Amino acid sequence: MTCPNGRKELQAMAAITRKEARAQVFHLLFETEFHTEASPEEIYALSQEDREFVEDAYIRRVYFGVREHLAEIDEIMARHANGWKPSRITPISRSAIRLCIFEMKYMDDIPAAVSINEAIELVKTYDDPKMRTFVNGVLHGAKTELEEAAK
């Protein structure tokens, strides 16, 4: 429903779901894999123009948060990747894992099970289906580690 000044309709068009926002972060992280010479700010700005995604606090917080804590996130990933270095994991799966680990470690308002499920869905959609089991194992290992550390 549009109010006389049109603002309500504009707000409705601008709102996106958490799932859509998570997909945008995933795409940003994936793009970062191939544009290593560009800063996170440049990638964010270019991606926002190219895909015309909505400015969203969640997208900004998670994308820049993953970039800020990348070394720590990759260490957690490596501990649960059955001897695989993060660089050997496909860029798609690596991006989904990084997103999920960030959410589990830094966003208490998102249940770990939701983060893991969403990451698995991204992998099922964009990567080889065989990667789903591997990613699930990495994320459940990371979840256990983070829960133990929080005690």
Short mmCIF file of N, CA and C in Angstrom, two decimals, residues 46-107:
data_model
loop_
_atom_site.label_atom_id
_atom_site.label_comp_id
_atom_site.label_asym_id
_atom_site.label_seq_id
_atom_site.Cartn_x
_atom_site.Cartn_y
_atom_site.Cartn_z
N LEU A 46 31.68 -1.61 -6.23
CA LEU A 46 31.48 -2.10 -7.60
C LEU A 46 30.35 -3.12 -7.67
N SER A 47 30.32 -4.00 -6.70
CA SER A 47 29.27 -5.02 -6.68
C SER A 47 27.90 -4.39 -6.45
N GLN A 48 27.86 -3.39 -5.61
CA GLN A 48 26.59 -2.70 -5.35
C GLN A 48 26.08 -2.04 -6.63
N GLU A 49 26.97 -1.46 -7.41
CA GLU A 49 26.58 -0.86 -8.69
C GLU A 49 26.15 -1.92 -9.70
N ASP A 50 26.97 -2.95 -9.85
CA ASP A 50 26.71 -3.99 -10.86
C ASP A 50 25.43 -4.76 -10.60
N ARG A 51 25.22 -5.16 -9.36
CA ARG A 51 24.04 -5.97 -9.05
C ARG A 51 22.90 -5.15 -8.49
N GLU A 52 23.15 -3.89 -8.23
CA GLU A 52 22.13 -2.99 -7.69
C GLU A 52 21.47 -3.56 -6.44
N PHE A 53 22.29 -4.16 -5.56
CA PHE A 53 21.69 -4.65 -4.33
C PHE A 53 21.46 -3.51 -3.35
N VAL A 54 20.54 -3.75 -2.48
CA VAL A 54 20.11 -2.74 -1.51
C VAL A 54 21.17 -2.59 -0.43
N GLU A 55 21.41 -1.37 -0.02
CA GLU A 55 22.30 -1.11 1.11
C GLU A 55 21.63 -1.72 2.34
N ASP A 56 22.35 -2.58 3.03
CA ASP A 56 21.77 -3.32 4.15
C ASP A 56 22.82 -3.45 5.24
N ALA A 57 22.43 -3.19 6.49
CA ALA A 57 23.37 -3.23 7.60
C ALA A 57 23.98 -4.62 7.77
N TYR A 58 23.18 -5.66 7.60
CA TYR A 58 23.69 -7.03 7.72
C TYR A 58 24.77 -7.29 6.67
N ILE A 59 24.50 -6.94 5.41
CA ILE A 59 25.47 -7.17 4.34
C ILE A 59 26.78 -6.48 4.66
N ARG A 60 26.70 -5.23 5.04
CA ARG A 60 27.90 -4.45 5.35
C ARG A 60 28.65 -5.07 6.53
N ARG A 61 27.92 -5.37 7.61
CA ARG A 61 28.56 -5.90 8.82
C ARG A 61 29.26 -7.23 8.54
N VAL A 62 28.58 -8.13 7.86
CA VAL A 62 29.15 -9.46 7.65
C VAL A 62 30.28 -9.43 6.63
N TYR A 63 30.08 -8.76 5.52
CA TYR A 63 31.14 -8.73 4.50
C TYR A 63 32.43 -8.12 5.07
N PHE A 64 32.32 -6.93 5.66
CA PHE A 64 33.52 -6.29 6.18
C PHE A 64 34.04 -7.02 7.43
N GLY A 65 33.16 -7.64 8.19
CA GLY A 65 33.58 -8.44 9.34
C GLY A 65 34.39 -9.65 8.93
N VAL A 66 33.93 -10.36 7.91
CA VAL A 66 34.70 -11.51 7.41
C VAL A 66 36.07 -11.03 6.93
N ARG A 67 36.10 -9.95 6.20
CA ARG A 67 37.38 -9.44 5.70
C ARG A 67 38.31 -9.05 6.86
N GLU A 68 37.75 -8.44 7.89
CA GLU A 68 38.56 -8.02 9.04
C GLU A 68 39.12 -9.21 9.82
N HIS A 69 38.34 -10.26 9.94
CA HIS A 69 38.72 -11.42 10.75
C HIS A 69 39.13 -12.63 9.90
N LEU A 70 39.53 -12.38 8.66
CA LEU A 70 39.79 -13.45 7.70
C LEU A 70 40.82 -14.47 8.20
N ALA A 71 41.93 -14.01 8.75
CA ALA A 71 42.97 -14.93 9.20
C ALA A 71 42.44 -15.85 10.29
N GLU A 72 41.73 -15.29 11.24
CA GLU A 72 41.16 -16.08 12.34
C GLU A 72 40.11 -17.07 11.81
N ILE A 73 39.26 -16.63 10.92
CA ILE A 73 38.23 -17.50 10.33
C ILE A 73 38.89 -18.64 9.56
N ASP A 74 39.92 -18.33 8.80
CA ASP A 74 40.61 -19.37 8.03
C ASP A 74 41.33 -20.36 8.94
N GLU A 75 41.84 -19.91 10.08
CA GLU A 75 42.45 -20.82 11.04
C GLU A 75 41.42 -21.80 11.58
N ILE A 76 40.25 -21.30 11.92
CA ILE A 76 39.17 -22.17 12.39
C ILE A 76 38.80 -23.16 11.29
N MET A 77 38.64 -22.66 10.07
CA MET A 77 38.32 -23.53 8.94
C MET A 77 39.37 -24.63 8.79
N ALA A 78 40.63 -24.27 8.83
CA ALA A 78 41.72 -25.23 8.61
C ALA A 78 41.72 -26.32 9.68
N ARG A 79 41.39 -25.97 10.91
CA ARG A 79 41.38 -26.97 11.99
C ARG A 79 40.33 -28.06 11.78
N HIS A 80 39.34 -27.79 10.96
CA HIS A 80 38.24 -28.74 10.79
C HIS A 80 38.11 -29.24 9.35
N ALA A 81 39.12 -29.00 8.53
CA ALA A 81 39.05 -29.34 7.11
C ALA A 81 39.82 -30.62 6.76
N ASN A 82 40.02 -31.48 7.75
CA ASN A 82 40.66 -32.78 7.50
C ASN A 82 41.97 -32.67 6.74
N GLY A 83 42.82 -31.75 7.17
CA GLY A 83 44.13 -31.60 6.56
C GLY A 83 44.17 -30.73 5.31
N TRP A 84 43.04 -30.27 4.87
CA TRP A 84 43.01 -29.39 3.69
C TRP A 84 43.31 -27.96 4.13
N LYS A 85 44.20 -27.30 3.41
CA LYS A 85 44.41 -25.87 3.63
C LYS A 85 43.21 -25.14 3.03
N PRO A 86 42.80 -24.02 3.60
CA PRO A 86 41.68 -23.27 3.00
C PRO A 86 41.88 -22.97 1.52
N SER A 87 43.12 -22.76 1.10
CA SER A 87 43.37 -22.45 -0.32
C SER A 87 43.04 -23.62 -1.25
N ARG A 88 42.96 -24.84 -0.73
CA ARG A 88 42.61 -26.00 -1.56
C ARG A 88 41.10 -26.20 -1.68
N ILE A 89 40.34 -25.58 -0.82
CA ILE A 89 38.88 -25.69 -0.85
C ILE A 89 38.37 -24.82 -1.99
N THR A 90 37.34 -25.25 -2.68
CA THR A 90 36.82 -24.46 -3.81
C THR A 90 36.44 -23.06 -3.32
N PRO A 91 36.63 -22.05 -4.16
CA PRO A 91 36.26 -20.69 -3.75
C PRO A 91 34.80 -20.56 -3.31
N ILE A 92 33.92 -21.32 -3.94
CA ILE A 92 32.50 -21.26 -3.57
C ILE A 92 32.31 -21.78 -2.15
N SER A 93 32.84 -22.96 -1.88
CA SER A 93 32.68 -23.54 -0.55
C SER A 93 33.43 -22.71 0.50
N ARG A 94 34.60 -22.24 0.15
CA ARG A 94 35.38 -21.41 1.07
C ARG A 94 34.60 -20.15 1.45
N SER A 95 33.94 -19.53 0.49
CA SER A 95 33.14 -18.33 0.77
C SER A 95 31.97 -18.64 1.70
N ALA A 96 31.29 -19.75 1.46
CA ALA A 96 30.17 -20.15 2.32
C ALA A 96 30.64 -20.48 3.73
N ILE A 97 31.77 -21.16 3.84
CA ILE A 97 32.32 -21.50 5.16
C ILE A 97 32.71 -20.24 5.92
N ARG A 98 33.38 -19.32 5.26
CA ARG A 98 33.78 -18.07 5.92
C ARG A 98 32.56 -17.30 6.43
N LEU A 99 31.55 -17.20 5.61
CA LEU A 99 30.32 -16.51 6.00
C LEU A 99 29.72 -17.16 7.23
N CYS A 100 29.61 -18.47 7.22
CA CYS A 100 29.00 -19.18 8.33
C CYS A 100 29.82 -19.06 9.62
N ILE A 101 31.12 -19.24 9.52
CA ILE A 101 31.96 -19.13 10.72
C ILE A 101 31.85 -17.73 11.31
N PHE A 102 31.84 -16.71 10.47
CA PHE A 102 31.67 -15.35 10.99
C PHE A 102 30.36 -15.23 11.75
N GLU A 103 29.26 -15.69 11.15
CA GLU A 103 27.96 -15.60 11.82
C GLU A 103 27.99 -16.34 13.16
N MET A 104 28.55 -17.55 13.18
CA MET A 104 28.56 -18.33 14.42
C MET A 104 29.41 -17.67 15.49
N LYS A 105 30.51 -17.05 15.10
CA LYS A 105 31.43 -16.46 16.09
C LYS A 105 31.02 -15.06 16.54
N TYR A 106 30.48 -14.27 15.63
CA TYR A 106 30.27 -12.85 15.94
C TYR A 106 28.82 -12.39 15.95
N MET A 107 27.88 -13.24 15.63
CA MET A 107 26.48 -12.80 15.57
C MET A 107 25.61 -13.73 16.42
#
